[in-house]
Tab-separated table of C-alpha atoms in Angstrom:
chain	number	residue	atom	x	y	z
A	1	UNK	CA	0.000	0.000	0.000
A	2	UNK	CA	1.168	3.438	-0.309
A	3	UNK	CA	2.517	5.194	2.133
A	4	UNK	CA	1.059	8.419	1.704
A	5	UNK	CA	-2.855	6.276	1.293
A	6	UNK	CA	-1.679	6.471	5.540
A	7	UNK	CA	-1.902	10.238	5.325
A	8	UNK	CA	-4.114	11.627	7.772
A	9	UNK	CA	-5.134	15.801	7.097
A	10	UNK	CA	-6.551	16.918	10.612
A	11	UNK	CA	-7.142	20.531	12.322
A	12	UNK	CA	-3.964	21.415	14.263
A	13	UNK	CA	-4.233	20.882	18.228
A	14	UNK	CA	-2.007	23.445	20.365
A	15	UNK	CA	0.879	20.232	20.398
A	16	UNK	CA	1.110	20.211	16.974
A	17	UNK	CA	2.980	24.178	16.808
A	18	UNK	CA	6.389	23.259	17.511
A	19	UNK	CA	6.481	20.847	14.320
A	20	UNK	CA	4.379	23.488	12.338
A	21	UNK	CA	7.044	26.102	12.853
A	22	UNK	CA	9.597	24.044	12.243
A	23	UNK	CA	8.049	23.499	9.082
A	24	UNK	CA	7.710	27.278	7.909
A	25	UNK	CA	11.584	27.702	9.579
A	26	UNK	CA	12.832	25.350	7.267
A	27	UNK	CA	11.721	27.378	3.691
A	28	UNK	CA	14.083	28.690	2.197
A	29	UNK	CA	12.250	31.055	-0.149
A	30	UNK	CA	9.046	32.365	2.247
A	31	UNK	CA	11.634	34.581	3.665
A	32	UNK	CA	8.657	35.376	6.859
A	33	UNK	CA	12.039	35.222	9.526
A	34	UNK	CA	10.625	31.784	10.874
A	35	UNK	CA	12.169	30.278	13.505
A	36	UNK	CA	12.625	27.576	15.701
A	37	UNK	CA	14.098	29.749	18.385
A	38	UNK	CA	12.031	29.596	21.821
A	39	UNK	CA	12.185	33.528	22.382
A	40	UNK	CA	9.648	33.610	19.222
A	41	UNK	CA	7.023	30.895	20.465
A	42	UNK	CA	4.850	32.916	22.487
A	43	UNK	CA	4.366	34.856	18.927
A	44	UNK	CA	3.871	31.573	17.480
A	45	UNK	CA	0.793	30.853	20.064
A	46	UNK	CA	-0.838	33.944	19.556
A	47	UNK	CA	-1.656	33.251	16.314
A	48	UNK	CA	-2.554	29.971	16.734
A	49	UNK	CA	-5.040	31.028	19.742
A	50	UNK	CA	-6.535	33.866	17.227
A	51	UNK	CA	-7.070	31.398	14.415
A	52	UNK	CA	-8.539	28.733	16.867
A	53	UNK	CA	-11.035	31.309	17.750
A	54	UNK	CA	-12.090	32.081	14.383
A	55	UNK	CA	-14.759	30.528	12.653
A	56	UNK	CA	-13.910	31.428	9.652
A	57	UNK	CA	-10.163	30.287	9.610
A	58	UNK	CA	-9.157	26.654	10.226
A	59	UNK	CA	-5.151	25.457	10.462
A	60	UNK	CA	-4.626	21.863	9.706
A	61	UNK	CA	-1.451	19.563	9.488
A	62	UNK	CA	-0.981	16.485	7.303
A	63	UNK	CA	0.362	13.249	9.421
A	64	UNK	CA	2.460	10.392	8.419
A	65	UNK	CA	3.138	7.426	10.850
A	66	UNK	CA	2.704	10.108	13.475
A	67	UNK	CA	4.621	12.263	12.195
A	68	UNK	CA	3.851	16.317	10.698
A	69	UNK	CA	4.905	16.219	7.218
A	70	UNK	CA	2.530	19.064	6.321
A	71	UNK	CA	0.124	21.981	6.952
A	72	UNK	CA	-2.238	24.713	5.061
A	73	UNK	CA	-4.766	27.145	6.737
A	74	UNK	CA	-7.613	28.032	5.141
A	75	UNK	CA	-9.799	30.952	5.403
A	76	UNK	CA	-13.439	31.794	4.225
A	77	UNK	CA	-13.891	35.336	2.426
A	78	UNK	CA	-17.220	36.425	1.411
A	79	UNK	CA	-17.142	39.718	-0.680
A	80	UNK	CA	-20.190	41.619	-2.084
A	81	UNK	CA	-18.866	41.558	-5.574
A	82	UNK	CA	-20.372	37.981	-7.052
A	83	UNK	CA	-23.266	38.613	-5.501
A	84	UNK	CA	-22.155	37.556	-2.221
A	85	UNK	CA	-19.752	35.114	-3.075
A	86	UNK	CA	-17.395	33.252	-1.151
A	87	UNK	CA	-13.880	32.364	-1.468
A	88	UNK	CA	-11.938	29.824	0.439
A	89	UNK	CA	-8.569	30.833	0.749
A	90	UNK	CA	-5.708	28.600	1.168
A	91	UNK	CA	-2.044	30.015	3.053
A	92	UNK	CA	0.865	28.885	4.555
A	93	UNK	CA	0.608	25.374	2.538
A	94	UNK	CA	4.180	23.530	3.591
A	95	UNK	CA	5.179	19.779	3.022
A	96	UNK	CA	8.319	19.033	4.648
A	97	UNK	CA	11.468	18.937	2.206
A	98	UNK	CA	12.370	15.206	1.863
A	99	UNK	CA	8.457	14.364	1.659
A	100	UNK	CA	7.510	16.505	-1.319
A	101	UNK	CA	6.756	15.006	-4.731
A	102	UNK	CA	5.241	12.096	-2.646
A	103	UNK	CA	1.433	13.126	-2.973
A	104	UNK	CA	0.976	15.077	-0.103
A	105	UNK	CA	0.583	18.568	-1.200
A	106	UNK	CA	-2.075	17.064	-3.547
A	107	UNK	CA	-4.060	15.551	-0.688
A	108	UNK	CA	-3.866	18.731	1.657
A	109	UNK	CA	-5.293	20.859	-1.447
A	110	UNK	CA	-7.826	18.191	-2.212
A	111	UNK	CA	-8.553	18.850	1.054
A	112	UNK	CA	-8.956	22.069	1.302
A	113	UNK	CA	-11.017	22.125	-2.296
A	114	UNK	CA	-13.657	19.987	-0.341
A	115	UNK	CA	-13.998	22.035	2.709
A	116	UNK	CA	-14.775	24.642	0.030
A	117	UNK	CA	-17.242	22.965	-1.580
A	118	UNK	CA	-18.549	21.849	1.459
A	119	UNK	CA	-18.974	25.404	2.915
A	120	UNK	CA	-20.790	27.218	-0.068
A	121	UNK	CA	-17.683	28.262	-1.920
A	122	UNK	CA	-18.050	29.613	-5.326
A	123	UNK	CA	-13.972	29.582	-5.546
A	124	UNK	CA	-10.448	28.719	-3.651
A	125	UNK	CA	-7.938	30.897	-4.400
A	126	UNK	CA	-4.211	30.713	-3.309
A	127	UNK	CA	-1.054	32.910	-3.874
A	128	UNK	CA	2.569	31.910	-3.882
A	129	UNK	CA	5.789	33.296	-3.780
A	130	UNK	CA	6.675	34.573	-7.455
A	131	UNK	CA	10.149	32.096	-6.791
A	132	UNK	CA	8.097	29.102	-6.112
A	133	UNK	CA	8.404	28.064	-9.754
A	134	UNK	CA	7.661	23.943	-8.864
A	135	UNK	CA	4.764	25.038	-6.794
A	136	UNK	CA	2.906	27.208	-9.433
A	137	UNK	CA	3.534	24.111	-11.757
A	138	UNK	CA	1.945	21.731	-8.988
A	139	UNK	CA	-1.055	24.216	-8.583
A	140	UNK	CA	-1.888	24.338	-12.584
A	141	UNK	CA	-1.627	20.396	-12.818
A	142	UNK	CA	-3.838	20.165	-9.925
A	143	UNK	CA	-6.622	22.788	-11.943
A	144	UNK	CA	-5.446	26.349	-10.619
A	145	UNK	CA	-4.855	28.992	-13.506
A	146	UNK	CA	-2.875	31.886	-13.055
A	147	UNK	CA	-5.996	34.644	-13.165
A	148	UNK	CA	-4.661	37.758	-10.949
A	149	UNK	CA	-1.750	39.829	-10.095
A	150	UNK	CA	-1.271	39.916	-6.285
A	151	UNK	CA	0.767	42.945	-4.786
A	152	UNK	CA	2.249	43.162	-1.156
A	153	UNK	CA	2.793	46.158	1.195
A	154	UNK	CA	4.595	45.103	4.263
A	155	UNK	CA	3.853	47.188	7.638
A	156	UNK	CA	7.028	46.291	9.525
């Protein structure tokens, strides 16, 4: 059987953060000053406390013979425009390094597609790091098309 048939895509539990960060300290190209360094937990926590309390946002991990080999949140956005439509959005999606190309990025957005469908979306939409040249090749053979021009202002 294969391996990745084990995969199990969950909501994250409090536990789960120290493998999540490690996770988002590990890429290379995010450049969002992750760390593994316990002076930045507490920051780490915050977050996860503010998604936990939101309805509208969920944080899950992909697990592999117990281990976290992955995570995506997700995020509904309902906008006048469309008549009301909503949009799932999908962030943060990570697999860790020596488990891409495995399958597991395709379950965790399979995922996420179904939560949208299974919430009233009309649409999931994702962005991604201009660099991330294999991703935006995995997200068109999965069915995303390139359809907008996204623009950044940091604050800090």
């Amino acid at each position: 059987m294969d391996a990745v048939a084990e995969l199990l895509i969950r909501k994250a539990e409090r536990g789960d953060l120290s493998a999540i960060v490690a996770l988002f300290a590990d890429d290379q190209i995010g450049g969002h000053g992750d760390t593994t360094g316990t002076d930045a937990f507490g920051d780490y926590v915050a977050a996860f406390e503010k998604i936990e309390a939101s309805s509208l946002q969920t944080l899950f991990v992909a697990v592999l013979g117990g281990e976290i080999v992955g995570t995506f949140q997700t995020a509904l956005h309902t906008t006048l425009s469309g008549r009301g439509s909503s949009s799932l959005i999908v962030e943060a999606v990570q697999t860790r390094g020596d488990m891409r190309g495995r399958g597991i990025g395709e379950r965790m957005m399979r995922h996420a597609i179904a939560e949208a469908r299974e919430r009233g979306a009309s649409k999931v939409r994702l962005t991604s790091n201009g660099a991330r040249t294999d991703a935006h090749r995995f997200y068109e053979r999965i069915g995303f098309t390139r359809s907008h021009v996204g623009f950044l202002m940091p604050l800090k």
